[in-house]
N, CA, C and O of each residue as an XYZ file, in Angstrom:
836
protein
N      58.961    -32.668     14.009
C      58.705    -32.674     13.184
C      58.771    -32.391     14.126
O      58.112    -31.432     14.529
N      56.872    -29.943     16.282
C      57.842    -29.371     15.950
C      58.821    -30.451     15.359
O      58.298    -30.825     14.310
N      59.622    -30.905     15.493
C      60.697    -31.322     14.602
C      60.661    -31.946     13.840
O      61.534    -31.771     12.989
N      60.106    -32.575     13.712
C      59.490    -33.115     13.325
C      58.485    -32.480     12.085
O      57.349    -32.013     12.170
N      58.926    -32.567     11.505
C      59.049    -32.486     10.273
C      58.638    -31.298     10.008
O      57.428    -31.527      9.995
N      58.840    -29.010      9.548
C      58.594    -28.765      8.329
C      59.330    -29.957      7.779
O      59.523    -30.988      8.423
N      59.628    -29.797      6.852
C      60.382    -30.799      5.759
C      60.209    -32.193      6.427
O      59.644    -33.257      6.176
N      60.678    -31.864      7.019
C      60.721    -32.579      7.345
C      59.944    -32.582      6.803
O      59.927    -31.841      5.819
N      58.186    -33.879      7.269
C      57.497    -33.789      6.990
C      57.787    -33.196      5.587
O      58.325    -33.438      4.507
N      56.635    -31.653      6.748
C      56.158    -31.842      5.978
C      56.078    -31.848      5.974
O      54.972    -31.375      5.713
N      57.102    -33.118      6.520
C      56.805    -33.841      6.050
C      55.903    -33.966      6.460
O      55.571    -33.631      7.596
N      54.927    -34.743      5.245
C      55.182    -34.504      5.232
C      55.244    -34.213      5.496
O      54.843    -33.069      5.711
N      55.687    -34.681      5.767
C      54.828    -35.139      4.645
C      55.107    -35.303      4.037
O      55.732    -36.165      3.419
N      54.297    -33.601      3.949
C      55.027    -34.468      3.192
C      54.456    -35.843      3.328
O      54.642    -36.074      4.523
N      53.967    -36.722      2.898
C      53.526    -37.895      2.814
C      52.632    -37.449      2.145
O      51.646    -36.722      2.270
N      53.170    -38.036      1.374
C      52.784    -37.355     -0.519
C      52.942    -39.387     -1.154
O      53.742    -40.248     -0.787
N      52.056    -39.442     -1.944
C      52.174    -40.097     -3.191
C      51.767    -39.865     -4.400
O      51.616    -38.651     -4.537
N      51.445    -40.608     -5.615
C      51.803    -40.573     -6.766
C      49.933    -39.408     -7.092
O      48.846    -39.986     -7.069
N      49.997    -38.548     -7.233
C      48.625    -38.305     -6.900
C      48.095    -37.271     -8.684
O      47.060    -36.619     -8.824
N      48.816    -37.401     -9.379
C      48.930    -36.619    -10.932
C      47.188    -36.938    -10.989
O      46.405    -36.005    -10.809
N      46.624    -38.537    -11.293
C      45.198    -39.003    -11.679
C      44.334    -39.289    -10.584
O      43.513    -40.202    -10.678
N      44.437    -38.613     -9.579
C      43.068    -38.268     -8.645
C      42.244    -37.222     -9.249
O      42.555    -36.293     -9.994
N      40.711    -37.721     -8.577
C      39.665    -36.498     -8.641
C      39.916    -35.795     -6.927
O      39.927    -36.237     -5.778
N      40.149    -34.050     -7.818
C      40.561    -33.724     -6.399
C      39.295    -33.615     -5.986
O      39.174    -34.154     -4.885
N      38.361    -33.183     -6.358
C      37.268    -32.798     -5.478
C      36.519    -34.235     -4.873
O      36.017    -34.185     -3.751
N      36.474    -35.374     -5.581
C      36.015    -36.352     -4.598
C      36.899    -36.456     -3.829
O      36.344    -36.169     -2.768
N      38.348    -36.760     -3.510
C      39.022    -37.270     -2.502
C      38.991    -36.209     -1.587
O      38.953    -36.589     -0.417
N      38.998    -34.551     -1.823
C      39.034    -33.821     -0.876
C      37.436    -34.368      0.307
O      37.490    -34.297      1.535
N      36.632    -34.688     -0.199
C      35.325    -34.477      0.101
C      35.344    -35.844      1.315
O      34.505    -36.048      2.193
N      36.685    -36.712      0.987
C      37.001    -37.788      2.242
C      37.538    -37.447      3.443
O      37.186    -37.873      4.543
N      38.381    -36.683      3.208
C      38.865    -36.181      4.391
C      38.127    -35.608      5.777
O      37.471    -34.585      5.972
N      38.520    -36.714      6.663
C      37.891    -36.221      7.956
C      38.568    -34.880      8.337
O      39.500    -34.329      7.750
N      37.920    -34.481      9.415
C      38.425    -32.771      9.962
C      39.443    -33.189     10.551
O      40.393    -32.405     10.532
N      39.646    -34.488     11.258
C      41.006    -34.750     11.799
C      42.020    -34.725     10.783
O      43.094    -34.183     11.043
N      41.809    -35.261      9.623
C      42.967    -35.305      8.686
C      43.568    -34.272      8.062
O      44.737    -34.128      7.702
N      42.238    -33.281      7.946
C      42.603    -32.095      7.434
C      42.793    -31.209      8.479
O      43.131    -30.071      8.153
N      42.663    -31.446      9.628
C      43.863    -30.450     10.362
C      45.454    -30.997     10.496
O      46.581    -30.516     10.613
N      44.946    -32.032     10.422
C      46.214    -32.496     10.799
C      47.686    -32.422      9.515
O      48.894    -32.581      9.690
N      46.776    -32.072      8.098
C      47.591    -31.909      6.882
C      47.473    -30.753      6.914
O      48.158    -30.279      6.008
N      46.825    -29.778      7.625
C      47.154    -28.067      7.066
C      48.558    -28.029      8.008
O      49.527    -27.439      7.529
N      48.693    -28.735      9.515
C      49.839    -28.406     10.490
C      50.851    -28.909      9.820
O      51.656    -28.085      9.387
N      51.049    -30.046      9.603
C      52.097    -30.590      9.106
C      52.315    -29.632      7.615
O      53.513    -29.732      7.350
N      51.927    -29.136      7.016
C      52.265    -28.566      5.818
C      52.586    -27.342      6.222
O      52.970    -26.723      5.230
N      52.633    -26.517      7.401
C      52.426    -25.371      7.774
C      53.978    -25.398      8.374
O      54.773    -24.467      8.511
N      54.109    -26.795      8.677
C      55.532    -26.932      9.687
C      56.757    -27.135      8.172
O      57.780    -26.451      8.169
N      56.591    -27.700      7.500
C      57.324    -28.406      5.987
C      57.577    -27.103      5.146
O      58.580    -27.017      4.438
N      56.739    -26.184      5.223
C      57.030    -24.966      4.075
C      57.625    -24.007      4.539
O      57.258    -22.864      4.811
N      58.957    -24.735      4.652
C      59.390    -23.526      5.102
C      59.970    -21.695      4.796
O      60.083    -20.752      5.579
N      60.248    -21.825      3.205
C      60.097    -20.401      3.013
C      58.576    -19.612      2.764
O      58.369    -18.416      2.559
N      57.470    -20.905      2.878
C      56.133    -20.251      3.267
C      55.955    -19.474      1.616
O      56.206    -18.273      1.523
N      55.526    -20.242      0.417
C      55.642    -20.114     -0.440
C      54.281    -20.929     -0.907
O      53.713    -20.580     -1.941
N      53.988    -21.566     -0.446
C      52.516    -22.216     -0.273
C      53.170    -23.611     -1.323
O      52.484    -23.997     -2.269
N      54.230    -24.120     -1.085
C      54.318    -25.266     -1.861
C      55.733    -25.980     -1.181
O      56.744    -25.299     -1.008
N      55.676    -27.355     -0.841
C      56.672    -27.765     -0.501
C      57.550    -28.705     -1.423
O      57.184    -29.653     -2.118
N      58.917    -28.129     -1.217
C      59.681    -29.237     -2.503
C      61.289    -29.619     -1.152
O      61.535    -29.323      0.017
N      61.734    -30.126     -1.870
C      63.153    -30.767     -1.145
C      64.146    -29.700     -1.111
O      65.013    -29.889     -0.259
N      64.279    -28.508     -1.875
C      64.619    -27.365     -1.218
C      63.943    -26.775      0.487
O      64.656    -26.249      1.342
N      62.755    -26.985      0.607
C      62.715    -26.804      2.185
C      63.432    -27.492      2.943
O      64.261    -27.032      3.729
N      63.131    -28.845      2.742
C      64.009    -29.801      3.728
C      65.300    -29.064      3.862
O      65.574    -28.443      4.888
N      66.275    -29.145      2.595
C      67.565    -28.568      2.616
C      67.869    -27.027      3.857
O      68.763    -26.985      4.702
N      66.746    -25.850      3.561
C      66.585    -25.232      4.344
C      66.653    -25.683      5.635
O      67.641    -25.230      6.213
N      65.951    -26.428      6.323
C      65.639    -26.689      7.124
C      67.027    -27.254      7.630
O      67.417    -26.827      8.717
N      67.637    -27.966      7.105
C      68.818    -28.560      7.412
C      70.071    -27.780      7.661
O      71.011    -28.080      8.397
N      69.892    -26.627      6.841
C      70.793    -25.195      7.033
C      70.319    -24.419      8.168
O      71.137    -23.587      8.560
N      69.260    -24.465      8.777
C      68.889    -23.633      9.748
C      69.064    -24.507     11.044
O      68.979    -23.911     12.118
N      69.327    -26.010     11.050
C      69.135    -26.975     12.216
C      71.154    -26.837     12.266
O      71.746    -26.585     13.315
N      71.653    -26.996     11.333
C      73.147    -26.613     11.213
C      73.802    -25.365     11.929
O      74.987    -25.256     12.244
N      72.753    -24.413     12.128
C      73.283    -23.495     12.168
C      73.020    -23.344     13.445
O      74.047    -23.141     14.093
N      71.962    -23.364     14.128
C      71.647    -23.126     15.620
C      72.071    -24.462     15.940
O      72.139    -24.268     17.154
N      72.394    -25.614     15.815
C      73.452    -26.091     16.857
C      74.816    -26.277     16.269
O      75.655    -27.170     16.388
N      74.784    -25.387     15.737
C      76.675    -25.246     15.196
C      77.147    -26.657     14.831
O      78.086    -27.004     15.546
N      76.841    -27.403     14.095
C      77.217    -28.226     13.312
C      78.153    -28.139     12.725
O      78.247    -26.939     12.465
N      79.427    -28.937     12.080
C      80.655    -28.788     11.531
C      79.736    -28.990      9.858
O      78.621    -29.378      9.511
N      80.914    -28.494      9.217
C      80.324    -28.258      7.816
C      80.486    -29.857      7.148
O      79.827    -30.195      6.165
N      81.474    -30.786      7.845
C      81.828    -32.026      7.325
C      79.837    -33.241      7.482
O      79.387    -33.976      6.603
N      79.244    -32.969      8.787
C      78.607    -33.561      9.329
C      76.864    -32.741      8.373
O      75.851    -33.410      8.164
N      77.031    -31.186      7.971
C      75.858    -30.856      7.646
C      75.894    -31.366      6.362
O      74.896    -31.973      5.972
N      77.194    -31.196      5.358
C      77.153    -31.956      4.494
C      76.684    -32.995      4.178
O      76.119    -33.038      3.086
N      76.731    -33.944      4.829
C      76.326    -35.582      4.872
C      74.579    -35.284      4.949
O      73.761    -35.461      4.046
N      74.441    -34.990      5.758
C      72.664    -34.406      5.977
C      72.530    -34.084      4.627
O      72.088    -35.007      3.943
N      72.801    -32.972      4.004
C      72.476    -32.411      2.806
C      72.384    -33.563      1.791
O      71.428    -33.812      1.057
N      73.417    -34.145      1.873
C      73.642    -35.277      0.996
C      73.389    -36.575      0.726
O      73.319    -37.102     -0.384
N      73.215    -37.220      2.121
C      72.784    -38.317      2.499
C      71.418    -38.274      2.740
O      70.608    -38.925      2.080
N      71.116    -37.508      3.693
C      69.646    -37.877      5.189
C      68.713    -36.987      4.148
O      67.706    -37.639      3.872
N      68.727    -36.221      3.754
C      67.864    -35.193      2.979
C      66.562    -36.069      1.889
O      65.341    -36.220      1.860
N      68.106    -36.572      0.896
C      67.630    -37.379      0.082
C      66.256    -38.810      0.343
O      65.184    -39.104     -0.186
N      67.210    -39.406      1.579
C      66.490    -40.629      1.834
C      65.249    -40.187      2.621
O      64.271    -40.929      2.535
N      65.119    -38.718      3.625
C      63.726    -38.251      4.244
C      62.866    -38.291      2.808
O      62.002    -39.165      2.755
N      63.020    -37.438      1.654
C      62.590    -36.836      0.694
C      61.725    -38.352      0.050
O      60.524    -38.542     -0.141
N      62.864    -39.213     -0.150
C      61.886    -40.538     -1.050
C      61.281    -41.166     -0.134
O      60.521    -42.023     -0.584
N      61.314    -41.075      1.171
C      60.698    -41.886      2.277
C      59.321    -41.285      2.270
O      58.349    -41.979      2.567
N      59.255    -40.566      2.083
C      57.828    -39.491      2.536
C      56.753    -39.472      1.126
O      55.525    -39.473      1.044
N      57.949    -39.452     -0.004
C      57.016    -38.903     -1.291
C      57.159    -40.240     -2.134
O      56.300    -40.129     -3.009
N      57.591    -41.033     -2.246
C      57.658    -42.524     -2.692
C      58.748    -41.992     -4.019
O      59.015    -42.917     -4.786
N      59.355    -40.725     -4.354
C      59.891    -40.593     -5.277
C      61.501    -40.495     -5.130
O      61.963    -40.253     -4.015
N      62.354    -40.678     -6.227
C      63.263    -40.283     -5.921
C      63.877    -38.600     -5.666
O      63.266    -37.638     -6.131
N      64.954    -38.475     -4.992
C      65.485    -37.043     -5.397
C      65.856    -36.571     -6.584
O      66.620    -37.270     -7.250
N      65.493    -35.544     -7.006
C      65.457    -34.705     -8.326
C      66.988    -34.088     -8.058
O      67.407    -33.326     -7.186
N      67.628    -34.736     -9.165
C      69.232    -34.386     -9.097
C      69.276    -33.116    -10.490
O      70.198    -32.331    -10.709
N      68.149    -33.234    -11.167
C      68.225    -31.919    -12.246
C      68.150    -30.692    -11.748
O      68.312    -29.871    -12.651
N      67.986    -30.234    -10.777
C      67.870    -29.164    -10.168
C      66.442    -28.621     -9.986
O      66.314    -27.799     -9.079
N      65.234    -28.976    -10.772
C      63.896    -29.440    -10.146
C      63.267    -29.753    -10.148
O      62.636    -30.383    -10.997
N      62.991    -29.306     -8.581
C      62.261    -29.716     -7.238
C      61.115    -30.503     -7.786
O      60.691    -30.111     -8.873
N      60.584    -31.448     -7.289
C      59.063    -31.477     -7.406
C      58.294    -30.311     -6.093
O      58.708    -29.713     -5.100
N      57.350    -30.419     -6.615
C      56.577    -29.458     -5.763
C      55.071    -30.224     -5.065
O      54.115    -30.723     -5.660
N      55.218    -30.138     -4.237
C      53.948    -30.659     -3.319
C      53.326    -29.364     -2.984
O      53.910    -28.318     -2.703
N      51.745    -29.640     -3.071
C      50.690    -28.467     -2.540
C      50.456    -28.538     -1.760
O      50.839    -29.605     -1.278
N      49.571    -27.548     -0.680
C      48.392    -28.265      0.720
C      47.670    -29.326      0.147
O      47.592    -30.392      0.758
N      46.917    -29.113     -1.382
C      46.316    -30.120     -1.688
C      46.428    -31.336     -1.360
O      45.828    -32.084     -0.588
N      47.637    -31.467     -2.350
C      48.303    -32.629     -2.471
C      48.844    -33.586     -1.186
O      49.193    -34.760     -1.312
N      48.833    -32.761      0.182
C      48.767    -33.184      1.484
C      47.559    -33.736      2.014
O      47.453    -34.871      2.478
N      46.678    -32.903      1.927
C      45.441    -33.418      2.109
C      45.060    -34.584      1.509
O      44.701    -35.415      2.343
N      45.013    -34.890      0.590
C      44.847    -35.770     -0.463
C      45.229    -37.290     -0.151
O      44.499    -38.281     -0.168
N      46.928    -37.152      0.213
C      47.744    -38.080      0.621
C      46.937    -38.666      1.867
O      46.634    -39.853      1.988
N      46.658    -37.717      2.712
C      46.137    -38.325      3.864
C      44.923    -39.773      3.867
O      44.998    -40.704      4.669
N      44.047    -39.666      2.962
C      43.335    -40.846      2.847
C      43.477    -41.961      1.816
O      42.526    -42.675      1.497
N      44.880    -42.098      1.234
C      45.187    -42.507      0.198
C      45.985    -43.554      0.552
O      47.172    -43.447      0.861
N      45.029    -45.092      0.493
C      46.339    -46.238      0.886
C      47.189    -45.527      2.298
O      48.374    -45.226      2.154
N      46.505    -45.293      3.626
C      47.073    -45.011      4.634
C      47.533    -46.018      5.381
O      48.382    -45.790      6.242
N      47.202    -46.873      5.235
C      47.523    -48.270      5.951
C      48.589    -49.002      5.196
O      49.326    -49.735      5.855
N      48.721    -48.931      4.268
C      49.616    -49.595      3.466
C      50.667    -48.525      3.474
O      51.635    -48.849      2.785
N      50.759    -47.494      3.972
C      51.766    -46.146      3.606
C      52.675    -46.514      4.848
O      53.666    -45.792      4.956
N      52.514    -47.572      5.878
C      53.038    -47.397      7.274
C      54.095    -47.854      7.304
O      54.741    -47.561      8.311
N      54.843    -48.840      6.179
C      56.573    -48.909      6.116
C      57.087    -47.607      5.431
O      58.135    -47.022      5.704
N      56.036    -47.211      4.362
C      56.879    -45.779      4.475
C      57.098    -44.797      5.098
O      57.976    -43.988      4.797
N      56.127    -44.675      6.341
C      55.965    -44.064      6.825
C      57.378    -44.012      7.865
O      58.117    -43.041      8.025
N      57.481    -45.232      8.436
C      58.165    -45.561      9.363
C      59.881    -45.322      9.163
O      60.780    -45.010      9.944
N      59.826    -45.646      7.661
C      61.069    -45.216      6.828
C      61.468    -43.806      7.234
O      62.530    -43.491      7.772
N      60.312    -42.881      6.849
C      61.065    -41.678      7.039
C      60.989    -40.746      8.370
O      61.293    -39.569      8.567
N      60.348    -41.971      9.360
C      60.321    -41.586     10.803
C      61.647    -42.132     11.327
O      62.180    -41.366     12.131
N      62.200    -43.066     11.121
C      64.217    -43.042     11.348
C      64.602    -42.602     10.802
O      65.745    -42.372     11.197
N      64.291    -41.950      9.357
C      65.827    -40.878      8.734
C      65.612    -39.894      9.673
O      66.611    -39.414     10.209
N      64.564    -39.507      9.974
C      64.103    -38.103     10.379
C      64.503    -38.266     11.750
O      65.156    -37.294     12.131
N      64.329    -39.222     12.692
C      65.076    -38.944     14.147
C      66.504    -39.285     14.157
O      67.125    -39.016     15.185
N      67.221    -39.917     13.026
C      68.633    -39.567     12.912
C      69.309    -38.567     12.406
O      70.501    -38.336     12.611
N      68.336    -37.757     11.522
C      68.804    -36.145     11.213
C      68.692    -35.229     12.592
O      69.251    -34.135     12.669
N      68.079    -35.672     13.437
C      67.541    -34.809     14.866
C      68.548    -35.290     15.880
O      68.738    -34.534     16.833
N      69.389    -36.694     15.825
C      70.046    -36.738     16.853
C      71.539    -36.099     16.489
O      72.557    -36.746     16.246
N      71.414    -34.872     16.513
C      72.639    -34.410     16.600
C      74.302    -34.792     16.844
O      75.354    -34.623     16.229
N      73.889    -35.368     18.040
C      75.479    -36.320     19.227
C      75.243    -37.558     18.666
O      76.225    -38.269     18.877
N      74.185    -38.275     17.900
C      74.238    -39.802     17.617
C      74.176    -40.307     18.947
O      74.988    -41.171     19.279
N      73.344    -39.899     19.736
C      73.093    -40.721     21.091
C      72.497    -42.035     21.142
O      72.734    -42.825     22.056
N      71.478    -42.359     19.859
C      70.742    -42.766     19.438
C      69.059    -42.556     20.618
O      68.180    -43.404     20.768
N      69.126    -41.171     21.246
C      68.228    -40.563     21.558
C      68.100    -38.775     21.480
O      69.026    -38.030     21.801
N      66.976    -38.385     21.068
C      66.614    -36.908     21.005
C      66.311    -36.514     22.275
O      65.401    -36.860     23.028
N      67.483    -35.498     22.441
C      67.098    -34.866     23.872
C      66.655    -33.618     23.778
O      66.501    -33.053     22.696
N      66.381    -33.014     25.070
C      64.975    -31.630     24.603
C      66.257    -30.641     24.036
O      65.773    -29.718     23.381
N      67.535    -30.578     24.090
C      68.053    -29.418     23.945
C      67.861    -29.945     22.431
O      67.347    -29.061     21.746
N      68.092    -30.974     21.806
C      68.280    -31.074     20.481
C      66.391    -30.685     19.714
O      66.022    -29.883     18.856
N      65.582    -31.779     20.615
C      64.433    -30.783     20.058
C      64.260    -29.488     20.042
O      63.789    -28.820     19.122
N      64.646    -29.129     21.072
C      64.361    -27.450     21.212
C      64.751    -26.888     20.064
O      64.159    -25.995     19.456
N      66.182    -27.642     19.645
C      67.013    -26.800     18.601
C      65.833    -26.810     17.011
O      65.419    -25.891     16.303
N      65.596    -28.519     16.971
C      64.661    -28.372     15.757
C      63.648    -27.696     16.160
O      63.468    -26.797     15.339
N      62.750    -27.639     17.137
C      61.725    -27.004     17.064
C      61.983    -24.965     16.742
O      61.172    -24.282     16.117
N      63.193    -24.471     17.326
C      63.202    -23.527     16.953
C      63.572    -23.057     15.022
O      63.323    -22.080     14.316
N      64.113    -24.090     14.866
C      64.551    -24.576     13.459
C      62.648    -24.099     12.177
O      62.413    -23.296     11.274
N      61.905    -25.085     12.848
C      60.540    -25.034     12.462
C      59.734    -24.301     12.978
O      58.599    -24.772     13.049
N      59.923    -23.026     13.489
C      59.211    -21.361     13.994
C      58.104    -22.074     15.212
O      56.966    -21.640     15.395
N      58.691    -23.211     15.954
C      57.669    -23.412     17.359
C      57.911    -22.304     18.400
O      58.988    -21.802     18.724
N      56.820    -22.066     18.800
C      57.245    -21.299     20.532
C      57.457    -21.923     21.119
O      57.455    -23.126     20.858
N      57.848    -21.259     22.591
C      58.218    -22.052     23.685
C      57.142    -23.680     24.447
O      57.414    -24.817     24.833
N      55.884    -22.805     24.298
C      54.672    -23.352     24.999
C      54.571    -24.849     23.811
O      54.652    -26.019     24.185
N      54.411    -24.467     22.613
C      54.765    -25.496     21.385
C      55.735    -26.530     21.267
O      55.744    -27.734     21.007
N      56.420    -25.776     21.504
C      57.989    -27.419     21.642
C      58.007    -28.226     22.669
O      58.667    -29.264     22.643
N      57.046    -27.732     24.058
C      56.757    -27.972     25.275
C      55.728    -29.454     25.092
O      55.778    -30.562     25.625
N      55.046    -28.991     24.329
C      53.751    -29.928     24.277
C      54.176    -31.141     23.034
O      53.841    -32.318     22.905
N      55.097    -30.207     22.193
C      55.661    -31.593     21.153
C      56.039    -32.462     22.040
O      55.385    -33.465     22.325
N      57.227    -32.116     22.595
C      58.237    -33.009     23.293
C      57.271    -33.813     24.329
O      57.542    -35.004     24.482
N      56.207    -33.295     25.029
C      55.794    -34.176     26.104
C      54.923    -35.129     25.469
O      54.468    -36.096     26.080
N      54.594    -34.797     23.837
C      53.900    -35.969     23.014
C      54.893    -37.192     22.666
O      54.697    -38.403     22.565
N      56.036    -36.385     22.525
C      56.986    -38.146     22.062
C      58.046    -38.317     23.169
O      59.162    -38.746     22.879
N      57.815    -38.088     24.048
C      58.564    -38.919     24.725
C      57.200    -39.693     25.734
O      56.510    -39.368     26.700
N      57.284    -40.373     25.209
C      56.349    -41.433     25.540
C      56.199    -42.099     27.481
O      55.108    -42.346     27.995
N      57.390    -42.237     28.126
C      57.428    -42.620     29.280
C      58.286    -41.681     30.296
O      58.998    -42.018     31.242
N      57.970    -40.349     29.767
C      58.316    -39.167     30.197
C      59.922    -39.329     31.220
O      59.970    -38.982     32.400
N      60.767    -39.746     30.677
C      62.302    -39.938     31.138
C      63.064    -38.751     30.773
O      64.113    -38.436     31.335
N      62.619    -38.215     29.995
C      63.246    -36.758     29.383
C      63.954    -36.931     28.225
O      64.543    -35.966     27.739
N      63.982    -37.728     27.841
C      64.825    -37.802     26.122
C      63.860    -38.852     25.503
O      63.247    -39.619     26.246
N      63.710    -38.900     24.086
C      62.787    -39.297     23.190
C      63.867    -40.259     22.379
O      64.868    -39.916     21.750
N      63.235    -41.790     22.646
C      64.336    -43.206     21.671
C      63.726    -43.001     20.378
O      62.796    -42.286     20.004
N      64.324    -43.635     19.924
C      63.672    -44.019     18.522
C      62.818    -44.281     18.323
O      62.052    -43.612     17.629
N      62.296    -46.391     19.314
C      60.472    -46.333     19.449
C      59.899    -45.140     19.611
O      59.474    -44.593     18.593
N      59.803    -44.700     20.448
C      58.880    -43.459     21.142
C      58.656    -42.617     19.914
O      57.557    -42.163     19.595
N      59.917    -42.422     19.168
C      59.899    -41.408     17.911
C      59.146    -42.146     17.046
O      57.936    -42.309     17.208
N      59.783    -42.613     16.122
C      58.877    -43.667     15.259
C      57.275    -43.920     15.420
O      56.347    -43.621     14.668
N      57.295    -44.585     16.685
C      55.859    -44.809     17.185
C      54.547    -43.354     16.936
O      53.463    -43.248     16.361
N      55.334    -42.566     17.645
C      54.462    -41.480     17.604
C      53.821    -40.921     16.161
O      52.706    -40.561     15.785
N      55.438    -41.079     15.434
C      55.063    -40.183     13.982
C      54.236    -40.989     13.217
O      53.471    -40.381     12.467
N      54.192    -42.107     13.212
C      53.745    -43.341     12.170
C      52.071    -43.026     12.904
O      51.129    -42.901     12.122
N      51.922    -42.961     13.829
C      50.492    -42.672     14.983
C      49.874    -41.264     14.009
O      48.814    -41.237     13.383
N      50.617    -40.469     14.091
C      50.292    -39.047     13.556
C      49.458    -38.855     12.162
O      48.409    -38.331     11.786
N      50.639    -39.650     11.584
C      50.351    -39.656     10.097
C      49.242    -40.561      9.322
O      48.765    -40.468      8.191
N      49.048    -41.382     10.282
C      48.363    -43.248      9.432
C      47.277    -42.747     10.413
O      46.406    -42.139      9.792
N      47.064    -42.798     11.636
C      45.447    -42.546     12.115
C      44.542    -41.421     12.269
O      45.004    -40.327     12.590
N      43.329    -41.576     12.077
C      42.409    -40.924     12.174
C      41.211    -40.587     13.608
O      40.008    -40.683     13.853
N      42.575    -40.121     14.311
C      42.068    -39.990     16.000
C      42.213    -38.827     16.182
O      43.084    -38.217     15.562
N      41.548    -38.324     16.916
C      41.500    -37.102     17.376
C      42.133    -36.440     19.205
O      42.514    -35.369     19.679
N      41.897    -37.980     19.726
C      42.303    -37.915     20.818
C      44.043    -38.497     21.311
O      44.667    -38.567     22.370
N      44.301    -38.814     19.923
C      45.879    -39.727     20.175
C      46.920    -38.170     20.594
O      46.928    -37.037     20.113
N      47.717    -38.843     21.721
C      48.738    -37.730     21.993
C      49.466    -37.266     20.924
O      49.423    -36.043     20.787
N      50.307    -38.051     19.901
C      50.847    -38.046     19.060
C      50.077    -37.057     17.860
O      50.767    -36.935     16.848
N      48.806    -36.369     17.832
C      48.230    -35.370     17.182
C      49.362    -33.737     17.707
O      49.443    -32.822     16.888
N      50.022    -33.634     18.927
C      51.060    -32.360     19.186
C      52.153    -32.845     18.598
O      52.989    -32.027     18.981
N      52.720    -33.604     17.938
C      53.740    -33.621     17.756
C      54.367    -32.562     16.324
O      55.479    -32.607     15.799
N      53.777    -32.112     16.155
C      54.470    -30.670     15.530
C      53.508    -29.240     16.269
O      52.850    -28.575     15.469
N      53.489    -29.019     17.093
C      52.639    -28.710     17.657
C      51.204    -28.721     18.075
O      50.692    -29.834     17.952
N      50.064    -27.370     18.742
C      48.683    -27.902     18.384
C      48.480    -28.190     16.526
O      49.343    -28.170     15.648
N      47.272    -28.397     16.449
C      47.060    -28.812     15.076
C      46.207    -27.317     14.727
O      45.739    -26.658     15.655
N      46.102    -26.984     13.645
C      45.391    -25.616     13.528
C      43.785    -25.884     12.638
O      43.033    -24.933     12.422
């Protein structure tokens, strides 16, 4: 998400649930400043044609632009499109993929929102779409993310240099130079479910804004 997730995320985020019968203005009024920075970044990283709304067409984007800067075969982006897309998409938003052609649409709101909503109970989903999401990132199937492959997502999700710098030194956890799965997982599920300000795992799509 950087590579972590635009769409990713998002994801989301993306970490979205069922949110139609909330009062927005009380639940906005919960949100700590940690949460709500931490849902403007992650939504900032997820939108990616920057349209002020995220739907599973970004992800897809996102997946065309991660295809393309590491030259991916069309057999392997396919499967992403088809497979990994889908299962990030219901992992994050508890919904299925919209096969009618559309999208649901997620807001900043609706990010914000998510954030204090059953967060503790959100952490198998969470975790769900923290392995689709580092198996859409391992490019080679190493079953580890190495910096060239972050680099690639992070340039994928408009990080700078100094930005992908500080992602990567957030998840790789025992600084070996490539990021496992724990380390991945761990971090994102950290990101998304707590309300810390000081956890490393707050860079992992870059600073927070």
């Amino acid at each position: 998400m950087s590579l972590l997730s635009r769409a990713l995320l998002s994801a989301a985020c993306i970490l979205m649930m069922k949110l139609s019968d909330v009062n927005t203005q009380e639940d906005l009024s919960l949100v700590s400043d940690t949460f709500r920075r931490k849902g403007n970044t992650f939504f900032r990283i997820a939108d990616m044609n920057k349209d002020g709304l995220v739907t599973e067409e970004d992800l897809h984007q996102l997946i065309r632009d991660l295809a393309k800067l590491a030259q991916l075969n069309k057999t392997y982006e396919k499967y992403l499109h088809d497979v990994k897309a889908p299962q990030l998409w219901q992992a994050f938003t508890g919904r299925p993929t919209n096969t009618s052609g559309e999208y649901l649409t997620l807001t900043r709101e609706a990010a914000l929102r998510s954030m204090i909503m059953n967060r503790n109970n959100r952490e198998p989903q969470i975790t769900a779409a923290a392995n689709v999401k580092f198996e859409i990132l391992d490019f080679d199937r190493t079953d580890v993310v190495s910096q060239t492959e972050h680099g690639v997502a992070s340039k994928a999700l408009g990080l700078g240099v100094g930005q992908t710098l500080l992602s990567f030194r957030s998840l790789d956890v025992n600084g070996d130079g490539v990021v496992c799965r724990e380390e991945f997982v761990s971090r994102f599920v950290s990101f998304h479910t707590l309300d810390c300000i000081d956890c490393p795992s707050k860079y992992i799509y870059g600073p927070l804004v």
